[in-house]
PDB file of C-alpha atoms in Angstrom:
ATOM      1  CA  LYS A  25      97.212  67.300  89.259  1.00  0.00           C
ATOM      2  CA  ALA A  26      95.148  70.463  88.989  1.00  0.00           C
ATOM      3  CA  GLY A  27      95.860  73.202  91.482  1.00  0.00           C
ATOM      4  CA  VAL A  28      93.529  75.073  93.775  1.00  0.00           C
ATOM      5  CA  THR A  29      90.839  76.895  91.836  1.00  0.00           C
ATOM      6  CA  GLN A  30      88.840  79.872  93.008  1.00  0.00           C
ATOM      7  CA  THR A  31      85.780  81.467  91.489  1.00  0.00           C
ATOM      8  CA  PRO A  32      85.038  84.121  90.632  1.00  0.00           C
ATOM      9  CA  ARG A  33      88.413  85.792  90.104  1.00  0.00           C
ATOM     10  CA  TYR A  34      87.021  89.306  90.324  1.00  0.00           C
ATOM     11  CA  LEU A  35      83.939  90.701  91.967  1.00  0.00           C
ATOM     12  CA  ILE A  36      82.462  94.146  92.496  1.00  0.00           C
ATOM     13  CA  LYS A  37      79.796  94.650  95.130  1.00  0.00           C
ATOM     14  CA  THR A  38      78.232  97.574  96.947  1.00  0.00           C
ATOM     15  CA  ARG A  39      78.089  98.195 100.665  1.00  0.00           C
ATOM     16  CA  GLY A  40      75.456  96.177 102.458  1.00  0.00           C
ATOM     17  CA  GLN A  41      75.374  93.371  99.925  1.00  0.00           C
ATOM     18  CA  GLN A  42      76.572  89.882 100.589  1.00  0.00           C
ATOM     19  CA  VAL A  43      79.006  87.757  98.595  1.00  0.00           C
ATOM     20  CA  THR A  44      79.911  84.096  98.267  1.00  0.00           C
ATOM     21  CA  LEU A  45      83.312  82.935  97.102  1.00  0.00           C
ATOM     22  CA  SER A  46      84.123  79.394  96.062  1.00  0.00           C
ATOM     23  CA  CYS A  47      87.249  77.265  96.370  1.00  0.00           C
ATOM     24  CA  SER A  48      88.007  73.829  94.943  1.00  0.00           C
ATOM     25  CA  PRO A  49      91.017  72.182  96.598  1.00  0.00           C
ATOM     26  CA  ILE A  50      93.655  70.000  95.025  1.00  0.00           C
ATOM     27  CA  SER A  51      92.337  66.488  94.549  1.00  0.00           C
ATOM     28  CA  GLY A  52      92.875  64.486  97.724  1.00  0.00           C
ATOM     29  CA  HIS A  53      93.302  67.527  99.939  1.00  0.00           C
ATOM     30  CA  ARG A  54      90.732  67.614 102.704  1.00  0.00           C
ATOM     31  CA  SER A  55      91.714  70.773 104.545  1.00  0.00           C
ATOM     32  CA  VAL A  56      90.811  74.195 103.163  1.00  0.00           C
ATOM     33  CA  SER A  57      91.925  77.490 104.687  1.00  0.00           C
ATOM     34  CA  TRP A  58      90.917  81.025 103.797  1.00  0.00           C
ATOM     35  CA  TYR A  59      93.026  84.178 104.077  1.00  0.00           C
ATOM     36  CA  GLN A  60      92.338  87.849 103.497  1.00  0.00           C
ATOM     37  CA  GLN A  61      95.067  90.004 101.976  1.00  0.00           C
ATOM     38  CA  THR A  62      94.953  93.793 102.153  1.00  0.00           C
ATOM     39  CA  PRO A  63      97.673  96.431 101.752  1.00  0.00           C
ATOM     40  CA  GLY A  64      97.136  97.633 105.305  1.00  0.00           C
ATOM     41  CA  GLN A  65      96.788  94.392 107.243  1.00  0.00           C
ATOM     42  CA  GLY A  66      98.703  91.987 105.029  1.00  0.00           C
ATOM     43  CA  LEU A  67      97.774  88.320 104.986  1.00  0.00           C
ATOM     44  CA  GLN A  68      95.367  87.329 107.725  1.00  0.00           C
ATOM     45  CA  PHE A  69      93.908  83.928 108.513  1.00  0.00           C
ATOM     46  CA  LEU A  70      90.119  83.722 108.321  1.00  0.00           C
ATOM     47  CA  PHE A  71      89.255  80.102 109.016  1.00  0.00           C
ATOM     48  CA  GLU A  72      90.028  76.499 108.186  1.00  0.00           C
ATOM     49  CA  TYR A  73      87.714  73.645 107.346  1.00  0.00           C
ATOM     50  CA  PHE A  74      88.315  69.937 107.524  1.00  0.00           C
ATOM     51  CA  SER A  75      85.748  67.192 106.977  1.00  0.00           C
ATOM     52  CA  GLU A  76      82.966  69.744 106.650  1.00  0.00           C
ATOM     53  CA  THR A  77      83.767  71.208 110.081  1.00  0.00           C
ATOM     54  CA  GLN A  78      85.363  74.504 110.960  1.00  0.00           C
ATOM     55  CA  ARG A  79      88.526  73.508 112.770  1.00  0.00           C
ATOM     56  CA  ASN A  80      90.137  76.903 113.333  1.00  0.00           C
ATOM     57  CA  LYS A  81      89.016  80.504 113.163  1.00  0.00           C
ATOM     58  CA  GLY A  82      90.829  83.820 112.970  1.00  0.00           C
ATOM     59  CA  ASN A  83      89.849  87.152 114.483  1.00  0.00           C
ATOM     60  CA  PHE A  84      87.194  88.264 112.059  1.00  0.00           C
ATOM     61  CA  PRO A  85      83.618  89.357 112.782  1.00  0.00           C
ATOM     62  CA  GLY A  86      80.700  86.987 112.408  1.00  0.00           C
ATOM     63  CA  ARG A  87      79.861  88.543 109.037  1.00  0.00           C
ATOM     64  CA  PHE A  88      82.551  86.247 107.674  1.00  0.00           C
ATOM     65  CA  SER A  89      81.470  82.640 107.504  1.00  0.00           C
ATOM     66  CA  GLY A  90      82.279  79.553 105.553  1.00  0.00           C
ATOM     67  CA  ARG A  91      81.397  75.993 104.918  1.00  0.00           C
ATOM     68  CA  GLN A  92      82.841  72.881 103.370  1.00  0.00           C
ATOM     69  CA  PHE A  93      81.078  70.249 101.348  1.00  0.00           C
ATOM     70  CA  SER A  94      81.540  66.491 101.334  1.00  0.00           C
ATOM     71  CA  ASN A  95      83.772  66.737  98.247  1.00  0.00           C
ATOM     72  CA  SER A  96      86.042  69.156 100.198  1.00  0.00           C
ATOM     73  CA  ARG A  97      85.034  72.166  98.127  1.00  0.00           C
ATOM     74  CA  SER A  98      84.587  75.224 100.291  1.00  0.00           C
ATOM     75  CA  GLU A  99      82.702  78.479 100.163  1.00  0.00           C
ATOM     76  CA  MET A 100      83.092  81.616 102.193  1.00  0.00           C
ATOM     77  CA  ASN A 101      80.395  84.184 102.657  1.00  0.00           C
ATOM     78  CA  VAL A 102      80.608  87.795 103.715  1.00  0.00           C
ATOM     79  CA  SER A 103      77.363  89.456 104.686  1.00  0.00           C
ATOM     80  CA  THR A 104      76.616  93.160 104.972  1.00  0.00           C
ATOM     81  CA  LEU A 105      79.704  94.158 103.056  1.00  0.00           C
ATOM     82  CA  GLU A 106      81.767  97.121 104.206  1.00  0.00           C
ATOM     83  CA  LEU A 107      84.271  99.172 102.232  1.00  0.00           C
ATOM     84  CA  GLY A 108      87.042  97.644 104.334  1.00  0.00           C
ATOM     85  CA  ASP A 109      86.191  94.174 103.067  1.00  0.00           C
ATOM     86  CA  SER A 110      87.792  95.051  99.736  1.00  0.00           C
ATOM     87  CA  ALA A 111      90.661  92.608  99.515  1.00  0.00           C
ATOM     88  CA  LEU A 112      92.188  89.624  97.792  1.00  0.00           C
ATOM     89  CA  TYR A 113      90.701  86.471  99.312  1.00  0.00           C
ATOM     90  CA  LEU A 114      92.987  83.486  99.067  1.00  0.00           C
ATOM     91  CA  CYS A 115      92.096  79.877  99.540  1.00  0.00           C
ATOM     92  CA  ALA A 116      94.655  77.212 100.360  1.00  0.00           C
ATOM     93  CA  SER A 117      94.346  73.459 100.546  1.00  0.00           C
ATOM     94  CA  SER A 118      96.467  70.865 102.279  1.00  0.00           C
ATOM     95  CA  GLN A 119      96.672  67.198 103.036  1.00  0.00           C
ATOM     96  CA  VAL A 120      96.187  66.092 106.593  1.00  0.00           C
ATOM     97  CA  THR A 121      99.769  65.398 107.600  1.00  0.00           C
ATOM     98  CA  ALA A 122     101.965  66.742 110.352  1.00  0.00           C
ATOM     99  CA  GLU A 123     103.400  69.348 107.989  1.00  0.00           C
ATOM    100  CA  GLU A 124     100.133  70.313 106.244  1.00  0.00           C
ATOM    101  CA  THR A 125     101.848  72.317 103.551  1.00  0.00           C
ATOM    102  CA  GLN A 126      99.311  74.770 102.179  1.00  0.00           C
ATOM    103  CA  TYR A 127      98.958  75.332  98.445  1.00  0.00           C
ATOM    104  CA  PHE A 128      97.226  78.506  97.382  1.00  0.00           C
ATOM    105  CA  GLY A 129      94.787  79.355  94.647  1.00  0.00           C
ATOM    106  CA  PRO A 130      94.946  82.507  92.512  1.00  0.00           C
ATOM    107  CA  GLY A 131      92.535  84.380  94.771  1.00  0.00           C
ATOM    108  CA  THR A 132      89.326  86.315  94.345  1.00  0.00           C
ATOM    109  CA  ARG A 133      89.701  90.078  94.185  1.00  0.00           C
ATOM    110  CA  LEU A 134      86.695  91.707  95.846  1.00  0.00           C
ATOM    111  CA  LEU A 135      85.998  95.398  95.465  1.00  0.00           C
ATOM    112  CA  VAL A 136      83.286  96.932  97.640  1.00  0.00           C
ATOM    113  CA  LEU A 137      81.935 100.288  96.469  1.00  0.00           C
TER     114      LEU A 137
ATOM    115  CA  ALA B   1     101.588  83.686 119.910  1.00  0.00           C
ATOM    116  CA  GLN B   2     103.715  83.156 116.853  1.00  0.00           C
ATOM    117  CA  SER B   3     104.939  86.045 114.738  1.00  0.00           C
ATOM    118  CA  VAL B   4     107.123  86.636 111.705  1.00  0.00           C
ATOM    119  CA  THR B   5     109.236  89.693 110.952  1.00  0.00           C
ATOM    120  CA  GLN B   6     110.537  90.598 107.542  1.00  0.00           C
ATOM    121  CA  PRO B   7     112.605  93.703 108.213  1.00  0.00           C
ATOM    122  CA  ASP B   8     113.083  94.723 104.585  1.00  0.00           C
ATOM    123  CA  ILE B   9     109.977  96.129 102.923  1.00  0.00           C
ATOM    124  CA  HIS B  10     111.650  96.714  99.577  1.00  0.00           C
ATOM    125  CA  ILE B  11     114.910  95.457  98.095  1.00  0.00           C
ATOM    126  CA  THR B  12     116.454  96.305  94.741  1.00  0.00           C
ATOM    127  CA  VAL B  13     119.170  94.138  93.206  1.00  0.00           C
ATOM    128  CA  SER B  14     120.804  93.997  89.803  1.00  0.00           C
ATOM    129  CA  GLU B  15     120.186  91.018  87.589  1.00  0.00           C
ATOM    130  CA  GLY B  16     122.901  88.438  88.186  1.00  0.00           C
ATOM    131  CA  ALA B  17     123.609  89.655  91.709  1.00  0.00           C
ATOM    132  CA  SER B  18     123.062  87.523  94.774  1.00  0.00           C
ATOM    133  CA  LEU B  19     120.023  87.927  96.984  1.00  0.00           C
ATOM    134  CA  GLU B  20     119.248  87.408 100.644  1.00  0.00           C
ATOM    135  CA  LEU B  21     115.833  88.126 102.128  1.00  0.00           C
ATOM    136  CA  ARG B  22     115.617  88.151 105.882  1.00  0.00           C
ATOM    137  CA  CYS B  23     113.023  86.458 108.045  1.00  0.00           C
ATOM    138  CA  ASN B  24     112.853  86.203 111.828  1.00  0.00           C
ATOM    139  CA  TYR B  25     110.192  84.236 113.631  1.00  0.00           C
ATOM    140  CA  SER B  26     108.848  83.873 117.116  1.00  0.00           C
ATOM    141  CA  TYR B  27     107.394  80.508 118.024  1.00  0.00           C
ATOM    142  CA  GLY B  28     107.604  78.435 121.155  1.00  0.00           C
ATOM    143  CA  ALA B  29     108.057  75.009 119.647  1.00  0.00           C
ATOM    144  CA  THR B  30     109.967  73.679 116.673  1.00  0.00           C
ATOM    145  CA  PRO B  31     108.629  75.768 113.813  1.00  0.00           C
ATOM    146  CA  TYR B  32     107.365  74.729 110.452  1.00  0.00           C
ATOM    147  CA  LEU B  33     108.637  77.498 108.158  1.00  0.00           C
ATOM    148  CA  PHE B  34     107.771  78.458 104.613  1.00  0.00           C
ATOM    149  CA  TRP B  35     108.685  80.924 101.916  1.00  0.00           C
ATOM    150  CA  TYR B  36     106.067  81.898  99.348  1.00  0.00           C
ATOM    151  CA  VAL B  37     106.312  84.203  96.336  1.00  0.00           C
ATOM    152  CA  GLN B  38     103.515  86.321  94.910  1.00  0.00           C
ATOM    153  CA  SER B  39     103.512  87.987  91.511  1.00  0.00           C
ATOM    154  CA  PRO B  40     101.187  90.965  91.014  1.00  0.00           C
ATOM    155  CA  GLY B  41      97.538  89.945  91.018  1.00  0.00           C
ATOM    156  CA  GLN B  42      98.386  86.313  91.663  1.00  0.00           C
ATOM    157  CA  GLY B  43      98.138  83.849  94.496  1.00  0.00           C
ATOM    158  CA  LEU B  44     101.023  82.546  96.572  1.00  0.00           C
ATOM    159  CA  GLN B  45     103.440  80.016  95.179  1.00  0.00           C
ATOM    160  CA  LEU B  46     105.398  77.820  97.568  1.00  0.00           C
ATOM    161  CA  LEU B  47     109.161  78.235  97.152  1.00  0.00           C
ATOM    162  CA  LEU B  48     110.398  75.984  99.935  1.00  0.00           C
ATOM    163  CA  LYS B  49     109.670  74.697 103.409  1.00  0.00           C
ATOM    164  CA  TYR B  50     111.472  73.568 106.542  1.00  0.00           C
ATOM    165  CA  PHE B  51     110.138  71.030 108.997  1.00  0.00           C
ATOM    166  CA  SER B  52     113.150  69.266 110.461  1.00  0.00           C
ATOM    167  CA  GLY B  53     116.498  67.770 109.577  1.00  0.00           C
ATOM    168  CA  ASP B  54     119.008  69.516 107.358  1.00  0.00           C
ATOM    169  CA  THR B  55     118.912  73.220 108.139  1.00  0.00           C
ATOM    170  CA  LEU B  56     119.700  74.212 104.552  1.00  0.00           C
ATOM    171  CA  VAL B  57     116.713  73.561 102.342  1.00  0.00           C
ATOM    172  CA  GLN B  58     116.491  73.788  98.594  1.00  0.00           C
ATOM    173  CA  GLY B  59     113.469  75.069  96.770  1.00  0.00           C
ATOM    174  CA  ILE B  60     112.231  75.805  93.309  1.00  0.00           C
ATOM    175  CA  LYS B  61     113.657  78.401  90.914  1.00  0.00           C
ATOM    176  CA  GLY B  62     117.130  78.083  92.443  1.00  0.00           C
ATOM    177  CA  PHE B  63     116.166  79.417  95.885  1.00  0.00           C
ATOM    178  CA  GLU B  64     117.466  78.062  99.161  1.00  0.00           C
ATOM    179  CA  ALA B  65     116.921  78.969 102.800  1.00  0.00           C
ATOM    180  CA  GLU B  66     118.823  78.304 105.983  1.00  0.00           C
ATOM    181  CA  PHE B  67     117.172  77.675 109.334  1.00  0.00           C
ATOM    182  CA  LYS B  68     119.149  79.028 112.280  1.00  0.00           C
ATOM    183  CA  ARG B  69     117.497  78.178 115.555  1.00  0.00           C
ATOM    184  CA  SER B  70     119.917  80.254 117.641  1.00  0.00           C
ATOM    185  CA  GLN B  71     118.994  83.365 115.648  1.00  0.00           C
ATOM    186  CA  SER B  72     115.320  82.473 115.089  1.00  0.00           C
ATOM    187  CA  SER B  73     115.911  83.130 111.423  1.00  0.00           C
ATOM    188  CA  PHE B  74     114.996  81.540 108.128  1.00  0.00           C
ATOM    189  CA  ASN B  75     116.644  83.675 105.448  1.00  0.00           C
ATOM    190  CA  LEU B  76     116.004  83.105 101.768  1.00  0.00           C
ATOM    191  CA  ARG B  77     118.907  83.225  99.319  1.00  0.00           C
ATOM    192  CA  LYS B  78     119.578  82.993  95.622  1.00  0.00           C
ATOM    193  CA  PRO B  79     123.087  83.162  94.135  1.00  0.00           C
ATOM    194  CA  SER B  80     122.104  84.912  90.908  1.00  0.00           C
ATOM    195  CA  VAL B  81     118.845  86.805  90.491  1.00  0.00           C
ATOM    196  CA  HIS B  82     116.909  86.841  87.229  1.00  0.00           C
ATOM    197  CA  TRP B  83     114.587  89.645  86.116  1.00  0.00           C
ATOM    198  CA  SER B  84     111.664  87.221  86.430  1.00  0.00           C
ATOM    199  CA  ASP B  85     112.303  86.943  90.182  1.00  0.00           C
ATOM    200  CA  ALA B  86     110.816  90.397  90.701  1.00  0.00           C
ATOM    201  CA  ALA B  87     107.827  89.786  92.991  1.00  0.00           C
ATOM    202  CA  GLU B  88     106.798  89.926  96.631  1.00  0.00           C
ATOM    203  CA  TYR B  89     108.173  87.321  98.985  1.00  0.00           C
ATOM    204  CA  PHE B  90     106.484  86.153 102.161  1.00  0.00           C
ATOM    205  CA  CYS B  91     107.911  84.172 105.036  1.00  0.00           C
ATOM    206  CA  ALA B  92     105.430  82.204 107.144  1.00  0.00           C
ATOM    207  CA  VAL B  93     105.332  80.002 110.226  1.00  0.00           C
ATOM    208  CA  LYS B  94     102.712  77.334 110.803  1.00  0.00           C
ATOM    209  CA  SER B  95     101.234  76.804 114.213  1.00  0.00           C
ATOM    210  CA  THR B  96      99.885  73.501 115.447  1.00  0.00           C
ATOM    211  CA  ALA B  97      96.452  74.878 114.632  1.00  0.00           C
ATOM    212  CA  SER B  98      97.058  74.608 110.891  1.00  0.00           C
ATOM    213  CA  LYS B  99      97.181  78.369 110.617  1.00  0.00           C
ATOM    214  CA  LEU B 100      99.906  80.202 108.725  1.00  0.00           C
ATOM    215  CA  THR B 101     101.191  83.448 110.193  1.00  0.00           C
ATOM    216  CA  PHE B 102     102.829  85.583 107.549  1.00  0.00           C
ATOM    217  CA  GLY B 103     105.373  88.346 107.614  1.00  0.00           C
ATOM    218  CA  THR B 104     104.579  91.646 105.963  1.00  0.00           C
ATOM    219  CA  GLY B 105     106.458  90.676 102.832  1.00  0.00           C
ATOM    220  CA  THR B 106     109.507  91.957 100.963  1.00  0.00           C
ATOM    221  CA  ARG B 107     109.063  93.427  97.519  1.00  0.00           C
ATOM    222  CA  LEU B 108     111.968  92.566  95.244  1.00  0.00           C
ATOM    223  CA  GLN B 109     112.821  94.785  92.322  1.00  0.00           C
ATOM    224  CA  VAL B 110     115.395  93.610  89.780  1.00  0.00           C
ATOM    225  CA  THR B 111     117.253  96.113  87.652  1.00  0.00           C
ATOM    226  CA  LEU B 112     118.702  95.125  84.305  1.00  0.00           C
TER     227      LEU B 112
END
């Protein structure tokens, strides 16, 4: 079974631009979560989608948004980019079970100049 | 709110030596606990997980972890470290809201 895939793997943007990142979950997984990883703040939860609905949200500003499609693929969008948005963005997928073990993709490295 | 503490930021061990990475958690209910490993520039790979039952869990790559409720700990161990184990290791606890809360990570360096 193929793992979680994320595109693009690397991205360079300038301040004020917006960006869209994509995540394809493991086949059969219906829950997709997004995390931001930075050297200063570590791994932080952004949001989680299930059945095309945002089920949980972390403490990030409204510039960070996401969506999920009927095939469970997910996108996250960051508008009006700031230098501090430079990070590794990780997507994880899970089955809907009590444990909901999350399996991570390779991440998208975003650099904001 | 749940939290995870990994007290060791950086650990150096010799190849062939044993390893123990510490993890303490704070969570009101029975925790779901995980250890992930991250190589430079890569995503997180699941090493092992604990949900219930036997408190000693086995994972991939020869790793094991022991859940100790009385100490709120979930330490990761490996009897003999290989050079390829050099990476960053993250302990995490899952809340009922499907969110993982991670520790700050422990960077493992292996000397030959």
